[in-house]
Amino acid sequence: MKIVGEILVLSLILSAVSCIHPPKDVKSPSISIFQAGDNLAIGFTGEILNKNPNVALVDFTADIAIFNKAEQLLANFSFTLPPILPFQRGVVRKSIEIDKKNNEKKELFFKLMEQEGTQNTAKGNAKTVFLSKKQVFLRNVKFKTMTIEKLLKS
Amino acid sequence: MINDSKIFLGAAITFLALSLFFATPAIYSKIGVESQARNLLQKYPNNMEKMKEAYLLLRQPQLFAGYENFDSRGIAVKNTLQYMDSKLFTDMEIKTNDSRYIGLLLERRAKGSNLGAKTAVFFLLMGILSFFALLREKRLAG
C-alpha cells in the first residue's frame, strides 16, 4: 500500500511539473543593422511566448545566441524580461554596438545582409534582416512561476 | 452456475466512486463559483472591484473546461484572458462593457460543470444498474 501511495504522490508531482511549458525558442526574431560612421549598431528584436494558460513567468532571464547560416556566432547576449502573462509575449529588444576595430564581426554582419536580403525600415538607413528559428538560440533560461490569480491579486 | 456477485459489486462501487469524483467539482463549481460570479456580475455591473473579484473567481478554469485548448469557438475566451489579465496587471479601469467578456468565462465554466454533472449522472446510473444486477445475482444464487 505504501508503494502505491508513493507512486500516486510521485505521479501527481510529475503531472504538476509537466504542466508548465517553458519557452524553447524566440518568436519572430529580426535584427536591424545601422551603420553610423565606422561603427555598426545592431538592434535585435524577438518575442518570448508564454504558452501556459494559468501561470505567469516572472524574473525571466536567458541568453540569446545569433548565428549565420555557416554557423558562425554573430552575437551573444543576456536579457531579462518583466512578468510574461499567460498566452502573452515578452518582447526582447537589445542593442549591440560593434566598433570600427572589430572588422571581422562587421564583415559577418555585412555578409548576413547580403545572404538574407534586407528590408528598409522607417528609421533612417537601417536595414532589417528577418532571421529563421535555426539561427537564434535561447539558452540558460531561468524563470520563476506564479499563478496568474496570485500575480493579479498582488 | 457461475456466481458473478463479486464482479457486480466491484462494478457498482467503481461506478459510484467515479460518479462522486465527477460530481464533486461540478457541484462545487455550480454552487461555490458560478452562482457567486453571476451574482457579482448582475448586481454590481458598474463596480470595478466586484468585477475584478468575479474575474479572479473565474480565472481558475473548471476541471472539464480548461484554458489550454481552444477551438475556433473558444478563441474568444483566450482573447478575453489576454485582455483582462493585461488590464488587471496594469491596473487599468474595468468598464461596464467588460462584463460581457467575463460572462464568456462564466459560460465556459458552466459548460464544463454541466459536462461533469452529466458524466456523474451517467456513472450513477451505471452504478445503480450494477447494484440491481448484484441483487438479482444474489437472489438467483440464494
PDB file of N, CA and C in Angstrom, chain B residues 57-142:
ATOM      1  N   LEU B  57     -12.423  34.990  -9.672  1.00  0.00           N
ATOM      2  CA  LEU B  57     -13.121  33.731  -9.340  1.00  0.00           C
ATOM      3  C   LEU B  57     -13.113  32.785 -10.539  1.00  0.00           C
ATOM      4  N   LEU B  58     -13.262  33.386 -11.735  1.00  0.00           N
ATOM      5  CA  LEU B  58     -13.380  32.569 -12.947  1.00  0.00           C
ATOM      6  C   LEU B  58     -12.034  32.311 -13.615  1.00  0.00           C
ATOM      7  N   ARG B  59     -10.980  32.910 -13.092  1.00  0.00           N
ATOM      8  CA  ARG B  59      -9.664  32.795 -13.761  1.00  0.00           C
ATOM      9  C   ARG B  59      -9.104  31.382 -13.680  1.00  0.00           C
ATOM     10  N   GLN B  60      -9.429  30.695 -12.561  1.00  0.00           N
ATOM     11  CA  GLN B  60      -9.014  29.286 -12.438  1.00  0.00           C
ATOM     12  C   GLN B  60     -10.049  28.452 -13.178  1.00  0.00           C
ATOM     13  N   PRO B  61      -9.657  27.688 -14.199  1.00  0.00           N
ATOM     14  CA  PRO B  61     -10.670  27.002 -15.009  1.00  0.00           C
ATOM     15  C   PRO B  61     -11.349  25.847 -14.280  1.00  0.00           C
ATOM     16  N   GLN B  62     -12.520  25.503 -14.753  1.00  0.00           N
ATOM     17  CA  GLN B  62     -13.226  24.322 -14.251  1.00  0.00           C
ATOM     18  C   GLN B  62     -12.497  23.088 -14.794  1.00  0.00           C
ATOM     19  N   LEU B  63     -12.583  21.981 -14.050  1.00  0.00           N
ATOM     20  CA  LEU B  63     -11.846  20.759 -14.407  1.00  0.00           C
ATOM     21  C   LEU B  63     -12.079  20.319 -15.853  1.00  0.00           C
ATOM     22  N   PHE B  64     -13.329  20.462 -16.349  1.00  0.00           N
ATOM     23  CA  PHE B  64     -13.645  19.991 -17.699  1.00  0.00           C
ATOM     24  C   PHE B  64     -13.719  21.123 -18.722  1.00  0.00           C
ATOM     25  N   ALA B  65     -13.272  22.295 -18.333  1.00  0.00           N
ATOM     26  CA  ALA B  65     -13.289  23.420 -19.283  1.00  0.00           C
ATOM     27  C   ALA B  65     -11.993  24.198 -19.127  1.00  0.00           C
ATOM     28  N   GLY B  66     -10.883  23.474 -19.281  1.00  0.00           N
ATOM     29  CA  GLY B  66      -9.568  24.084 -19.105  1.00  0.00           C
ATOM     30  C   GLY B  66      -9.299  25.180 -20.123  1.00  0.00           C
ATOM     31  N   TYR B  67      -8.289  25.973 -19.820  1.00  0.00           N
ATOM     32  CA  TYR B  67      -7.941  27.074 -20.720  1.00  0.00           C
ATOM     33  C   TYR B  67      -6.748  26.707 -21.617  1.00  0.00           C
ATOM     34  N   GLU B  68      -6.483  25.395 -21.778  1.00  0.00           N
ATOM     35  CA  GLU B  68      -5.318  25.001 -22.574  1.00  0.00           C
ATOM     36  C   GLU B  68      -5.623  24.958 -24.064  1.00  0.00           C
ATOM     37  N   ASN B  69      -6.739  24.316 -24.391  1.00  0.00           N
ATOM     38  CA  ASN B  69      -7.022  24.070 -25.808  1.00  0.00           C
ATOM     39  C   ASN B  69      -8.253  24.851 -26.253  1.00  0.00           C
ATOM     40  N   PHE B  70      -8.110  25.510 -27.360  1.00  0.00           N
ATOM     41  CA  PHE B  70      -9.219  26.316 -27.858  1.00  0.00           C
ATOM     42  C   PHE B  70      -9.521  25.956 -29.306  1.00  0.00           C
ATOM     43  N   ASP B  71     -10.783  25.727 -29.585  1.00  0.00           N
ATOM     44  CA  ASP B  71     -11.187  25.601 -30.983  1.00  0.00           C
ATOM     45  C   ASP B  71     -11.594  26.996 -31.462  1.00  0.00           C
ATOM     46  N   SER B  72     -12.116  27.082 -32.688  1.00  0.00           N
ATOM     47  CA  SER B  72     -12.410  28.410 -33.226  1.00  0.00           C
ATOM     48  C   SER B  72     -13.492  29.122 -32.400  1.00  0.00           C
ATOM     49  N   ARG B  73     -14.407  28.352 -31.773  1.00  0.00           N
ATOM     50  CA  ARG B  73     -15.446  28.968 -30.947  1.00  0.00           C
ATOM     51  C   ARG B  73     -14.876  29.489 -29.629  1.00  0.00           C
ATOM     52  N   GLY B  74     -13.902  28.747 -29.132  1.00  0.00           N
ATOM     53  CA  GLY B  74     -13.359  29.107 -27.818  1.00  0.00           C
ATOM     54  C   GLY B  74     -12.307  30.189 -27.862  1.00  0.00           C
ATOM     55  N   ILE B  75     -11.925  30.610 -29.060  1.00  0.00           N
ATOM     56  CA  ILE B  75     -10.831  31.586 -29.172  1.00  0.00           C
ATOM     57  C   ILE B  75     -11.196  32.911 -28.493  1.00  0.00           C
ATOM     58  N   ALA B  76     -12.499  33.199 -28.405  1.00  0.00           N
ATOM     59  CA  ALA B  76     -12.937  34.428 -27.722  1.00  0.00           C
ATOM     60  C   ALA B  76     -12.542  34.384 -26.249  1.00  0.00           C
ATOM     61  N   VAL B  77     -12.559  33.179 -25.675  1.00  0.00           N
ATOM     62  CA  VAL B  77     -12.178  33.029 -24.271  1.00  0.00           C
ATOM     63  C   VAL B  77     -10.683  33.324 -24.100  1.00  0.00           C
ATOM     64  N   LYS B  78      -9.891  32.819 -25.051  1.00  0.00           N
ATOM     65  CA  LYS B  78      -8.440  33.067 -24.998  1.00  0.00           C
ATOM     66  C   LYS B  78      -8.159  34.572 -25.099  1.00  0.00           C
ATOM     67  N   ASN B  79      -8.848  35.223 -26.028  1.00  0.00           N
ATOM     68  CA  ASN B  79      -8.666  36.674 -26.183  1.00  0.00           C
ATOM     69  C   ASN B  79      -9.097  37.425 -24.925  1.00  0.00           C
ATOM     70  N   THR B  80     -10.172  36.918 -24.299  1.00  0.00           N
ATOM     71  CA  THR B  80     -10.648  37.544 -23.057  1.00  0.00           C
ATOM     72  C   THR B  80      -9.590  37.448 -21.966  1.00  0.00           C
ATOM     73  N   LEU B  81      -8.976  36.265 -21.862  1.00  0.00           N
ATOM     74  CA  LEU B  81      -7.955  36.076 -20.827  1.00  0.00           C
ATOM     75  C   LEU B  81      -6.788  37.036 -21.045  1.00  0.00           C
ATOM     76  N   GLN B  82      -6.343  37.159 -22.294  1.00  0.00           N
ATOM     77  CA  GLN B  82      -5.230  38.066 -22.608  1.00  0.00           C
ATOM     78  C   GLN B  82      -5.609  39.507 -22.258  1.00  0.00           C
ATOM     79  N   TYR B  83      -6.796  39.888 -22.666  1.00  0.00           N
ATOM     80  CA  TYR B  83      -7.263  41.264 -22.490  1.00  0.00           C
ATOM     81  C   TYR B  83      -7.440  41.609 -21.009  1.00  0.00           C
ATOM     82  N   MET B  84      -8.132  40.729 -20.276  1.00  0.00           N
ATOM     83  CA  MET B  84      -8.428  41.025 -18.878  1.00  0.00           C
ATOM     84  C   MET B  84      -7.188  40.899 -17.995  1.00  0.00           C
ATOM     85  N   ASP B  85      -6.332  39.907 -18.274  1.00  0.00           N
ATOM     86  CA  ASP B  85      -5.087  39.778 -17.494  1.00  0.00           C
ATOM     87  C   ASP B  85      -4.265  41.059 -17.614  1.00  0.00           C
ATOM     88  N   SER B  86      -4.125  41.558 -18.857  1.00  0.00           N
ATOM     89  CA  SER B  86      -3.339  42.781 -19.087  1.00  0.00           C
ATOM     90  C   SER B  86      -3.983  43.954 -18.356  1.00  0.00           C
ATOM     91  N   LYS B  87      -5.291  44.037 -18.419  1.00  0.00           N
ATOM     92  CA  LYS B  87      -5.999  45.154 -17.779  1.00  0.00           C
ATOM     93  C   LYS B  87      -5.756  45.160 -16.272  1.00  0.00           C
ATOM     94  N   LEU B  88      -5.923  43.998 -15.676  1.00  0.00           N
ATOM     95  CA  LEU B  88      -5.763  43.925 -14.221  1.00  0.00           C
ATOM     96  C   LEU B  88      -4.305  44.098 -13.809  1.00  0.00           C
ATOM     97  N   PHE B  89      -3.413  43.557 -14.615  1.00  0.00           N
ATOM     98  CA  PHE B  89      -1.983  43.647 -14.275  1.00  0.00           C
ATOM     99  C   PHE B  89      -1.497  45.094 -14.331  1.00  0.00           C
ATOM    100  N   THR B  90      -2.020  45.851 -15.298  1.00  0.00           N
ATOM    101  CA  THR B  90      -1.581  47.249 -15.444  1.00  0.00           C
ATOM    102  C   THR B  90      -2.512  48.221 -14.702  1.00  0.00           C
ATOM    103  N   ASP B  91      -3.417  47.669 -13.885  1.00  0.00           N
ATOM    104  CA  ASP B  91      -4.344  48.492 -13.097  1.00  0.00           C
ATOM    105  C   ASP B  91      -5.192  49.421 -13.949  1.00  0.00           C
ATOM    106  N   MET B  92      -5.550  48.954 -15.126  1.00  0.00           N
ATOM    107  CA  MET B  92      -6.433  49.769 -15.974  1.00  0.00           C
ATOM    108  C   MET B  92      -7.873  49.652 -15.483  1.00  0.00           C
ATOM    109  N   GLU B  93      -8.647  50.632 -15.816  1.00  0.00           N
ATOM    110  CA  GLU B  93     -10.028  50.663 -15.347  1.00  0.00           C
ATOM    111  C   GLU B  93     -10.860  49.573 -16.045  1.00  0.00           C
ATOM    112  N   ILE B  94     -11.652  48.861 -15.253  1.00  0.00           N
ATOM    113  CA  ILE B  94     -12.566  47.866 -15.847  1.00  0.00           C
ATOM    114  C   ILE B  94     -13.891  48.576 -16.116  1.00  0.00           C
ATOM    115  N   LYS B  95     -14.336  48.492 -17.351  1.00  0.00           N
ATOM    116  CA  LYS B  95     -15.562  49.217 -17.716  1.00  0.00           C
ATOM    117  C   LYS B  95     -16.776  48.283 -17.721  1.00  0.00           C
ATOM    118  N   THR B  96     -17.955  48.890 -17.758  1.00  0.00           N
ATOM    119  CA  THR B  96     -19.200  48.113 -17.723  1.00  0.00           C
ATOM    120  C   THR B  96     -19.250  47.104 -18.869  1.00  0.00           C
ATOM    121  N   ASN B  97     -18.752  47.518 -20.024  1.00  0.00           N
ATOM    122  CA  ASN B  97     -18.760  46.632 -21.199  1.00  0.00           C
ATOM    123  C   ASN B  97     -17.952  45.356 -20.981  1.00  0.00           C
ATOM    124  N   ASP B  98     -16.967  45.435 -20.081  1.00  0.00           N
ATOM    125  CA  ASP B  98     -16.099  44.277 -19.848  1.00  0.00           C
ATOM    126  C   ASP B  98     -16.848  43.104 -19.227  1.00  0.00           C
ATOM    127  N   SER B  99     -18.031  43.379 -18.668  1.00  0.00           N
ATOM    128  CA  SER B  99     -18.784  42.292 -18.011  1.00  0.00           C
ATOM    129  C   SER B  99     -19.159  41.208 -19.033  1.00  0.00           C
ATOM    130  N   ARG B 100     -19.325  41.602 -20.297  1.00  0.00           N
ATOM    131  CA  ARG B 100     -19.684  40.579 -21.299  1.00  0.00           C
ATOM    132  C   ARG B 100     -18.508  39.620 -21.553  1.00  0.00           C
ATOM    133  N   TYR B 101     -17.276  40.153 -21.413  1.00  0.00           N
ATOM    134  CA  TYR B 101     -16.112  39.270 -21.574  1.00  0.00           C
ATOM    135  C   TYR B 101     -16.028  38.295 -20.398  1.00  0.00           C
ATOM    136  N   ILE B 102     -16.290  38.823 -19.199  1.00  0.00           N
ATOM    137  CA  ILE B 102     -16.271  37.947 -18.017  1.00  0.00           C
ATOM    138  C   ILE B 102     -17.405  36.925 -18.141  1.00  0.00           C
ATOM    139  N   GLY B 103     -18.506  37.359 -18.743  1.00  0.00           N
ATOM    140  CA  GLY B 103     -19.638  36.454 -18.991  1.00  0.00           C
ATOM    141  C   GLY B 103     -19.239  35.275 -19.863  1.00  0.00           C
ATOM    142  N   LEU B 104     -18.314  35.500 -20.798  1.00  0.00           N
ATOM    143  CA  LEU B 104     -17.843  34.407 -21.657  1.00  0.00           C
ATOM    144  C   LEU B 104     -17.139  33.328 -20.830  1.00  0.00           C
ATOM    145  N   LEU B 105     -16.346  33.785 -19.843  1.00  0.00           N
ATOM    146  CA  LEU B 105     -15.653  32.825 -18.974  1.00  0.00           C
ATOM    147  C   LEU B 105     -16.664  32.040 -18.136  1.00  0.00           C
ATOM    148  N   LEU B 106     -17.688  32.753 -17.676  1.00  0.00           N
ATOM    149  CA  LEU B 106     -18.729  32.107 -16.874  1.00  0.00           C
ATOM    150  C   LEU B 106     -19.457  31.050 -17.706  1.00  0.00           C
ATOM    151  N   GLU B 107     -19.720  31.403 -18.958  1.00  0.00           N
ATOM    152  CA  GLU B 107     -20.409  30.476 -19.866  1.00  0.00           C
ATOM    153  C   GLU B 107     -19.570  29.212 -20.072  1.00  0.00           C
ATOM    154  N   ARG B 108     -18.253  29.418 -20.281  1.00  0.00           N
ATOM    155  CA  ARG B 108     -17.364  28.268 -20.496  1.00  0.00           C
ATOM    156  C   ARG B 108     -17.319  27.381 -19.255  1.00  0.00           C
ATOM    157  N   ARG B 109     -17.246  28.035 -18.092  1.00  0.00           N
ATOM    158  CA  ARG B 109     -17.201  27.292 -16.846  1.00  0.00           C
ATOM    159  C   ARG B 109     -18.485  26.483 -16.647  1.00  0.00           C
ATOM    160  N   ALA B 110     -19.619  27.123 -16.972  1.00  0.00           N
ATOM    161  CA  ALA B 110     -20.919  26.445 -16.824  1.00  0.00           C
ATOM    162  C   ALA B 110     -20.984  25.221 -17.741  1.00  0.00           C
ATOM    163  N   LYS B 111     -20.426  25.365 -18.953  1.00  0.00           N
ATOM    164  CA  LYS B 111     -20.409  24.223 -19.882  1.00  0.00           C
ATOM    165  C   LYS B 111     -19.594  23.068 -19.284  1.00  0.00           C
ATOM    166  N   GLY B 112     -18.460  23.408 -18.681  1.00  0.00           N
ATOM    167  CA  GLY B 112     -17.592  22.395 -18.064  1.00  0.00           C
ATOM    168  C   GLY B 112     -18.292  21.697 -16.914  1.00  0.00           C
ATOM    169  N   SER B 113     -18.951  22.480 -16.054  1.00  0.00           N
ATOM    170  CA  SER B 113     -19.611  21.855 -14.894  1.00  0.00           C
ATOM    171  C   SER B 113     -20.830  21.045 -15.341  1.00  0.00           C
ATOM    172  N   ASN B 114     -21.513  21.487 -16.412  1.00  0.00           N
ATOM    173  CA  ASN B 114     -22.634  20.700 -16.949  1.00  0.00           C
ATOM    174  C   ASN B 114     -22.144  19.350 -17.456  1.00  0.00           C
ATOM    175  N   LEU B 115     -21.009  19.387 -18.148  1.00  0.00           N
ATOM    176  CA  LEU B 115     -20.422  18.149 -18.657  1.00  0.00           C
ATOM    177  C   LEU B 115     -20.077  17.215 -17.498  1.00  0.00           C
ATOM    178  N   GLY B 116     -19.484  17.773 -16.442  1.00  0.00           N
ATOM    179  CA  GLY B 116     -19.133  16.984 -15.258  1.00  0.00           C
ATOM    180  C   GLY B 116     -20.370  16.392 -14.610  1.00  0.00           C
ATOM    181  N   ALA B 117     -21.433  17.194 -14.506  1.00  0.00           N
ATOM    182  CA  ALA B 117     -22.672  16.729 -13.857  1.00  0.00           C
ATOM    183  C   ALA B 117     -23.310  15.605 -14.682  1.00  0.00           C
ATOM    184  N   LYS B 118     -23.315  15.780 -16.006  1.00  0.00           N
ATOM    185  CA  LYS B 118     -23.911  14.745 -16.866  1.00  0.00           C
ATOM    186  C   LYS B 118     -23.108  13.445 -16.788  1.00  0.00           C
ATOM    187  N   THR B 119     -21.786  13.573 -16.750  1.00  0.00           N
ATOM    188  CA  THR B 119     -20.929  12.387 -16.630  1.00  0.00           C
ATOM    189  C   THR B 119     -21.190  11.688 -15.302  1.00  0.00           C
ATOM    190  N   ALA B 120     -21.368  12.501 -14.234  1.00  0.00           N
ATOM    191  CA  ALA B 120     -21.633  11.934 -12.903  1.00  0.00           C
ATOM    192  C   ALA B 120     -22.959  11.173 -12.915  1.00  0.00           C
ATOM    193  N   VAL B 121     -23.969  11.744 -13.568  1.00  0.00           N
ATOM    194  CA  VAL B 121     -25.286  11.077 -13.643  1.00  0.00           C
ATOM    195  C   VAL B 121     -25.166   9.755 -14.407  1.00  0.00           C
ATOM    196  N   PHE B 122     -24.378   9.781 -15.494  1.00  0.00           N
ATOM    197  CA  PHE B 122     -24.174   8.564 -16.286  1.00  0.00           C
ATOM    198  C   PHE B 122     -23.559   7.457 -15.415  1.00  0.00           C
ATOM    199  N   PHE B 123     -22.499   7.800 -14.672  1.00  0.00           N
ATOM    200  CA  PHE B 123     -21.850   6.784 -13.832  1.00  0.00           C
ATOM    201  C   PHE B 123     -22.753   6.351 -12.679  1.00  0.00           C
ATOM    202  N   LEU B 124     -23.573   7.281 -12.195  1.00  0.00           N
ATOM    203  CA  LEU B 124     -24.510   6.941 -11.121  1.00  0.00           C
ATOM    204  C   LEU B 124     -25.521   5.903 -11.628  1.00  0.00           C
ATOM    205  N   LEU B 125     -26.039   6.123 -12.834  1.00  0.00           N
ATOM    206  CA  LEU B 125     -26.988   5.169 -13.428  1.00  0.00           C
ATOM    207  C   LEU B 125     -26.332   3.811 -13.634  1.00  0.00           C
ATOM    208  N   MET B 126     -25.088   3.847 -14.104  1.00  0.00           N
ATOM    209  CA  MET B 126     -24.354   2.591 -14.302  1.00  0.00           C
ATOM    210  C   MET B 126     -24.160   1.874 -12.965  1.00  0.00           C
ATOM    211  N   GLY B 127     -23.879   2.644 -11.921  1.00  0.00           N
ATOM    212  CA  GLY B 127     -23.712   2.082 -10.581  1.00  0.00           C
ATOM    213  C   GLY B 127     -24.993   1.448 -10.086  1.00  0.00           C
ATOM    214  N   ILE B 128     -26.124   2.159 -10.298  1.00  0.00           N
ATOM    215  CA  ILE B 128     -27.428   1.629  -9.854  1.00  0.00           C
ATOM    216  C   ILE B 128     -27.763   0.342 -10.616  1.00  0.00           C
ATOM    217  N   LEU B 129     -27.486   0.348 -11.922  1.00  0.00           N
ATOM    218  CA  LEU B 129     -27.729  -0.859 -12.735  1.00  0.00           C
ATOM    219  C   LEU B 129     -26.908  -2.038 -12.219  1.00  0.00           C
ATOM    220  N   SER B 130     -25.641  -1.760 -11.918  1.00  0.00           N
ATOM    221  CA  SER B 130     -24.752  -2.818 -11.396  1.00  0.00           C
ATOM    222  C   SER B 130     -25.280  -3.336 -10.070  1.00  0.00           C
ATOM    223  N   PHE B 131     -25.816  -2.423  -9.261  1.00  0.00           N
ATOM    224  CA  PHE B 131     -26.346  -2.805  -7.959  1.00  0.00           C
ATOM    225  C   PHE B 131     -27.558  -3.729  -8.118  1.00  0.00           C
ATOM    226  N   PHE B 132     -28.441  -3.354  -9.053  1.00  0.00           N
ATOM    227  CA  PHE B 132     -29.606  -4.211  -9.316  1.00  0.00           C
ATOM    228  C   PHE B 132     -29.173  -5.577  -9.859  1.00  0.00           C
ATOM    229  N   ALA B 133     -28.174  -5.576 -10.697  1.00  0.00           N
ATOM    230  CA  ALA B 133     -27.646  -6.836 -11.234  1.00  0.00           C
ATOM    231  C   ALA B 133     -27.086  -7.688 -10.098  1.00  0.00           C
ATOM    232  N   LEU B 134     -26.445  -7.016  -9.132  1.00  0.00           N
ATOM    233  CA  LEU B 134     -25.891  -7.730  -7.965  1.00  0.00           C
ATOM    234  C   LEU B 134     -27.020  -8.374  -7.153  1.00  0.00           C
ATOM    235  N   LEU B 135     -28.109  -7.607  -6.942  1.00  0.00           N
ATOM    236  CA  LEU B 135     -29.258  -8.142  -6.169  1.00  0.00           C
ATOM    237  C   LEU B 135     -29.850  -9.363  -6.876  1.00  0.00           C
ATOM    238  N   ARG B 136     -29.996  -9.241  -8.189  1.00  0.00           N
ATOM    239  CA  ARG B 136     -30.570 -10.339  -8.996  1.00  0.00           C
ATOM    240  C   ARG B 136     -29.694 -11.591  -8.897  1.00  0.00           C
ATOM    241  N   GLU B 137     -28.382 -11.360  -9.012  1.00  0.00           N
ATOM    242  CA  GLU B 137     -27.427 -12.467  -8.964  1.00  0.00           C
ATOM    243  C   GLU B 137     -27.513 -13.184  -7.620  1.00  0.00           C
ATOM    244  N   LYS B 138     -27.656 -12.398  -6.548  1.00  0.00           N
ATOM    245  CA  LYS B 138     -27.723 -12.977  -5.195  1.00  0.00           C
ATOM    246  C   LYS B 138     -29.016 -13.773  -5.030  1.00  0.00           C
ATOM    247  N   ARG B 139     -30.105 -13.220  -5.595  1.00  0.00           N
ATOM    248  CA  ARG B 139     -31.399 -13.892  -5.488  1.00  0.00           C
ATOM    249  C   ARG B 139     -31.352 -15.234  -6.233  1.00  0.00           C
ATOM    250  N   LEU B 140     -30.754 -15.223  -7.429  1.00  0.00           N
ATOM    251  CA  LEU B 140     -30.662 -16.456  -8.218  1.00  0.00           C
ATOM    252  C   LEU B 140     -29.781 -17.480  -7.518  1.00  0.00           C
ATOM    253  N   ALA B 141     -28.690 -16.989  -6.889  1.00  0.00           N
ATOM    254  CA  ALA B 141     -27.741 -17.894  -6.224  1.00  0.00           C
ATOM    255  C   ALA B 141     -28.335 -18.454  -4.923  1.00  0.00           C
ATOM    256  N   GLY B 142     -29.092 -17.588  -4.237  1.00  0.00           N
ATOM    257  CA  GLY B 142     -29.600 -17.948  -2.924  1.00  0.00           C
ATOM    258  C   GLY B 142     -30.835 -18.809  -3.006  1.00  0.00           C
TER     259      GLY B 142
END
